[in-house]
mmCIF file of N, CA and C in Angstrom:
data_model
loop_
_atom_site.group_PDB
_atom_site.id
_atom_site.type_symbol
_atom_site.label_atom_id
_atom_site.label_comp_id
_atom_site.label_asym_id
_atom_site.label_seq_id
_atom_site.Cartn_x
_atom_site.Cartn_y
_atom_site.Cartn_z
ATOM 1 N N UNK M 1 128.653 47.475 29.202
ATOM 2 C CA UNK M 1 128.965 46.122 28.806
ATOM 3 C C UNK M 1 127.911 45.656 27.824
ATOM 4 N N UNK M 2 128.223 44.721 26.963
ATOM 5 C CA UNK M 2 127.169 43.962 26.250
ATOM 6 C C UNK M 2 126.514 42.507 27.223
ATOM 7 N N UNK M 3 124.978 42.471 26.572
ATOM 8 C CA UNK M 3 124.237 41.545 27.228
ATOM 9 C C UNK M 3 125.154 40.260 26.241
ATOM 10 N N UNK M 4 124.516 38.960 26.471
ATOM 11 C CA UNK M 4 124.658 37.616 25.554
ATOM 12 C C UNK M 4 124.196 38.074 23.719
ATOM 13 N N UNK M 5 123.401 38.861 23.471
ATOM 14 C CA UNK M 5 122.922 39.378 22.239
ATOM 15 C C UNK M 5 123.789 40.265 21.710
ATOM 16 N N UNK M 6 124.598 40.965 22.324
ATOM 17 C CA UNK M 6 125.660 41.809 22.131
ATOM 18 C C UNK M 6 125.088 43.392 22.256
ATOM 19 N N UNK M 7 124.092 43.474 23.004
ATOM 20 C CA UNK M 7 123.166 44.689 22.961
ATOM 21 C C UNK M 7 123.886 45.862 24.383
ATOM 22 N N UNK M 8 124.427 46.488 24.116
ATOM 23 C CA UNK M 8 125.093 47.608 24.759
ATOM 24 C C UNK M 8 123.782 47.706 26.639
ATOM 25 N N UNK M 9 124.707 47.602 27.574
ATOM 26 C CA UNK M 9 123.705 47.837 28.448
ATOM 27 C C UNK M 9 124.593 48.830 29.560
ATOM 28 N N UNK M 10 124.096 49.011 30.917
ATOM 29 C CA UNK M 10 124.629 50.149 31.874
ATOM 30 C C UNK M 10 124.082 49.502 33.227
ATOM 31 N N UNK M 11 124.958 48.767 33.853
ATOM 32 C CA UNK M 11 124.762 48.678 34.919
ATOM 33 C C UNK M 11 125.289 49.589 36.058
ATOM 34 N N UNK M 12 124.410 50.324 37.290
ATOM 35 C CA UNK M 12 124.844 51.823 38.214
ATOM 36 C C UNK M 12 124.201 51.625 39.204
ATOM 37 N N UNK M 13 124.947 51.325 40.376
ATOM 38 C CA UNK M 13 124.643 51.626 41.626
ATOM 39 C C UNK M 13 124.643 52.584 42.411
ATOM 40 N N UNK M 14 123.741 53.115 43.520
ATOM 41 C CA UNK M 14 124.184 53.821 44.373
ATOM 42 C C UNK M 14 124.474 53.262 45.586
ATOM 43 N N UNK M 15 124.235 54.481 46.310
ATOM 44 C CA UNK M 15 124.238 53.742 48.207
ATOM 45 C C UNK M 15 122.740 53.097 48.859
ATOM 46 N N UNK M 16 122.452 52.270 48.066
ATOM 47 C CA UNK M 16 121.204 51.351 48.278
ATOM 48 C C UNK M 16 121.804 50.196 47.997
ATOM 49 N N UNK M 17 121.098 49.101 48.368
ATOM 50 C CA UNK M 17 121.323 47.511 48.095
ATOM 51 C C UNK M 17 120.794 47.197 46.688
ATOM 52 N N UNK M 18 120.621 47.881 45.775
ATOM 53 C CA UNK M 18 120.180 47.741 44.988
ATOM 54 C C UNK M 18 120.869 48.059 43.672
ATOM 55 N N UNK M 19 121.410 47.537 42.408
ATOM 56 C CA UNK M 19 122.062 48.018 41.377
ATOM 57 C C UNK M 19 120.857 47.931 40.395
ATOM 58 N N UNK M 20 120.988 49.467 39.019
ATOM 59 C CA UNK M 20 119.899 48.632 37.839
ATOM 60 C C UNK M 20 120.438 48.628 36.934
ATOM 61 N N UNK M 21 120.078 47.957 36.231
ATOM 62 C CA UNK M 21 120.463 47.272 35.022
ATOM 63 C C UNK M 21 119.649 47.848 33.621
ATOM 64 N N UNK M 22 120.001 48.775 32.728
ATOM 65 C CA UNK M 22 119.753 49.690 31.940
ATOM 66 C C UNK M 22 119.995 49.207 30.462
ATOM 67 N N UNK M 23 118.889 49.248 29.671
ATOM 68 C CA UNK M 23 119.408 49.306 27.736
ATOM 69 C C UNK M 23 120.035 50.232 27.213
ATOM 70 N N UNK M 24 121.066 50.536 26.833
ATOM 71 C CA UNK M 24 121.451 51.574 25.698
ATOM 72 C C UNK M 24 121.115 51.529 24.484
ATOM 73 N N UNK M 25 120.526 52.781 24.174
ATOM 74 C CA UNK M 25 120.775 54.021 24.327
ATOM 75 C C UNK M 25 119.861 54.722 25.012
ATOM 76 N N UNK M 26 118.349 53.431 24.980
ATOM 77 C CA UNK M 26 117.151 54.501 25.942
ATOM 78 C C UNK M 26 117.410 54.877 27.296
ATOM 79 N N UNK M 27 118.126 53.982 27.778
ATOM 80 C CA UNK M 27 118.093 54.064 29.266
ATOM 81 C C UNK M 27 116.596 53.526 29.828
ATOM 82 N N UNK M 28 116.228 52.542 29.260
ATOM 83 C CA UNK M 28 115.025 51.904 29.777
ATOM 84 C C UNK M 28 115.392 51.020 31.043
ATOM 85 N N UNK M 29 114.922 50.822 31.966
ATOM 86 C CA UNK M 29 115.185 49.758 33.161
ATOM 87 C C UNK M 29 115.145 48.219 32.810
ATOM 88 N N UNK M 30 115.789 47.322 32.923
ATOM 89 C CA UNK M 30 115.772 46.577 32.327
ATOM 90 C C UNK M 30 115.743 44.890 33.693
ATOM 91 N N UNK M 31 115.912 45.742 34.487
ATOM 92 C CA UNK M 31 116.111 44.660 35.691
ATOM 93 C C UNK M 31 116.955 45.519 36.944
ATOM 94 N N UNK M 32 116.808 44.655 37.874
ATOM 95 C CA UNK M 32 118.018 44.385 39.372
ATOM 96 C C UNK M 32 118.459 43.865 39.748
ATOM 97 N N UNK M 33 119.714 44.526 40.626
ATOM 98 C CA UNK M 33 120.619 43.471 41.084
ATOM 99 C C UNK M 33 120.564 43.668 42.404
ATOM 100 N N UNK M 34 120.229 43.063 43.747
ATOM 101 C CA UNK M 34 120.080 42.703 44.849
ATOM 102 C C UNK M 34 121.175 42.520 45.657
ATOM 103 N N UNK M 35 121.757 43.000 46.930
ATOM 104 C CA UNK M 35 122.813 42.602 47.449
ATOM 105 C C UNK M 35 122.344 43.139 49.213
ATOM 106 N N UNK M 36 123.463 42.224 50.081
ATOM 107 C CA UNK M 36 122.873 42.553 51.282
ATOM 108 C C UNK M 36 123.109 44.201 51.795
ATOM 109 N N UNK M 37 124.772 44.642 51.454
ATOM 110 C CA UNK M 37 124.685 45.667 51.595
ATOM 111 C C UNK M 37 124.856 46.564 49.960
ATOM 112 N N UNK M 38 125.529 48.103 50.230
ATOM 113 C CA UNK M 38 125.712 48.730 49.310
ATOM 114 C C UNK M 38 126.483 48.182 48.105
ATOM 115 N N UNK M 39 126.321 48.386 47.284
ATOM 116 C CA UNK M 39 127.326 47.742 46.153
ATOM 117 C C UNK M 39 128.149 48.535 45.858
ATOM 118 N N UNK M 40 129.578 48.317 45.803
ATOM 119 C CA UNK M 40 130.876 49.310 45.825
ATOM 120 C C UNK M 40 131.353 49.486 44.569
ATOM 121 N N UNK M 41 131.317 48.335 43.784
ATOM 122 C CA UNK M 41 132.273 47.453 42.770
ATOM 123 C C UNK M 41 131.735 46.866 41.299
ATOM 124 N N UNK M 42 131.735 46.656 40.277
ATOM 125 C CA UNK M 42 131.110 46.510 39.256
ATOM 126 C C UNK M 42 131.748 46.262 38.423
ATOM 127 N N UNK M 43 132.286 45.187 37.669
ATOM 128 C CA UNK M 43 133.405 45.097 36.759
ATOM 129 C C UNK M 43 132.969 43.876 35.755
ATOM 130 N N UNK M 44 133.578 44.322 34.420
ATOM 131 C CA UNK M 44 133.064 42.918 33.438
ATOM 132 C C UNK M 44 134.350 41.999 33.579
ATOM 133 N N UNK M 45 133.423 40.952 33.020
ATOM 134 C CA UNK M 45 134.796 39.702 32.713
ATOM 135 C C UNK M 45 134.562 39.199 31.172
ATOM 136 N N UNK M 46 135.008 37.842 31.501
ATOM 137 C CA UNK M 46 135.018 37.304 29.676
ATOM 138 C C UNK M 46 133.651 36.394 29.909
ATOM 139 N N UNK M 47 133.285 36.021 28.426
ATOM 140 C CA UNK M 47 131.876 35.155 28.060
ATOM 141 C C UNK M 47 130.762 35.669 29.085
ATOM 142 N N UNK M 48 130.147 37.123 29.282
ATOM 143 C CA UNK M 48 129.062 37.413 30.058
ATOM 144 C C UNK M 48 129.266 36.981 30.977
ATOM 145 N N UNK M 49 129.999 36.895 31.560
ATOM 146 C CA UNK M 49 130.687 37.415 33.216
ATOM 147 C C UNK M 49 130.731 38.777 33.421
ATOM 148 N N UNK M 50 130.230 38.960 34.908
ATOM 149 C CA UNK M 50 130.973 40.590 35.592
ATOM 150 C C UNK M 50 130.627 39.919 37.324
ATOM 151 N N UNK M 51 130.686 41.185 37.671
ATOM 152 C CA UNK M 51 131.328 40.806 38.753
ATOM 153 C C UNK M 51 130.360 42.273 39.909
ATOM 154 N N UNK M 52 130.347 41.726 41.162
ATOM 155 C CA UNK M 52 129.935 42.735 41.888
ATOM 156 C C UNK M 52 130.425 42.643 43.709
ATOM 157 N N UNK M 53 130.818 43.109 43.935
ATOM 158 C CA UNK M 53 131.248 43.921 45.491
ATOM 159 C C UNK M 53 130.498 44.856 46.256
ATOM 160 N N UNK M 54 130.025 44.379 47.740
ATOM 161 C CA UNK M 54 129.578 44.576 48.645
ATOM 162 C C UNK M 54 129.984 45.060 49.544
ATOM 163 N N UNK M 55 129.066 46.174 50.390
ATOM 164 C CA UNK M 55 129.859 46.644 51.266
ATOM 165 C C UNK M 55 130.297 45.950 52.704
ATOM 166 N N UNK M 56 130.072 44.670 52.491
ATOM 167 C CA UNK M 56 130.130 43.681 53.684
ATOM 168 C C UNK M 56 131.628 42.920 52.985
ATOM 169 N N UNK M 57 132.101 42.963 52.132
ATOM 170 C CA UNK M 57 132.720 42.244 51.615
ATOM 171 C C UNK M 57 132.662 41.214 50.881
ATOM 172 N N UNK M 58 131.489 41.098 50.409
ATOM 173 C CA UNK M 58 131.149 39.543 49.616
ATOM 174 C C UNK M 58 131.073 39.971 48.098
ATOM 175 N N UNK M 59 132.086 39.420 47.280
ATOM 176 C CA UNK M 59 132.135 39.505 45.958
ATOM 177 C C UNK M 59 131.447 38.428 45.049
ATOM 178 N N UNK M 60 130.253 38.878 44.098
ATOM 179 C CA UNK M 60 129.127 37.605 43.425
ATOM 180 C C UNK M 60 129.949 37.663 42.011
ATOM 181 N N UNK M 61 129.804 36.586 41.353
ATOM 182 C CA UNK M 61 130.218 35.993 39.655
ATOM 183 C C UNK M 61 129.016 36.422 39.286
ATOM 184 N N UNK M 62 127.989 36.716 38.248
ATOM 185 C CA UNK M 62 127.126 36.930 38.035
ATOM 186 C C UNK M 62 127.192 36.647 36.247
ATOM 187 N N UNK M 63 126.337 35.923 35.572
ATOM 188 C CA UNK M 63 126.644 35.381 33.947
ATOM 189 C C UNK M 63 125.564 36.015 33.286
ATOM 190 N N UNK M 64 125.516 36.316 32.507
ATOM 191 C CA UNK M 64 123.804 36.713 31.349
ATOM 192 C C UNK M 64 123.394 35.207 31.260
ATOM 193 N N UNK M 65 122.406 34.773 30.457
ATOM 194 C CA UNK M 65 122.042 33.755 30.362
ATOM 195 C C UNK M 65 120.492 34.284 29.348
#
């Protein structure tokens, strides 16, 4: 997905509570995403929206800013 700058990024979870948040093309770390359980789910939306799913069931809105 693109950040608000339009800068290509990679957000990838595993089976941790934890998602990271990556620059393309280095693959530099760029941040995290926090959740109570595993994160299942990962999807963009419109105007820097995406979206994330838990393995408890709780789905977050999440915006760039």
């Amino acid at each position: 997905m693109l950040d608000t700058q339009g800068k290509p990024i990679l957000l990838c979870s595993n089976n941790s509570n934890t998602s990271h948040i990556y620059d393309l093309p280095s693959f530099s770390e760029r941040g995290k995403i926090f959740s109570k359980e595993e994160i299942r789910s990962i999807q963009t939306g419109p105007n820097g929206l995406f979206f994330t799913g838990d393995g408890s069931g709780e789905l977050k809105v999440w915006k760039w800013s």
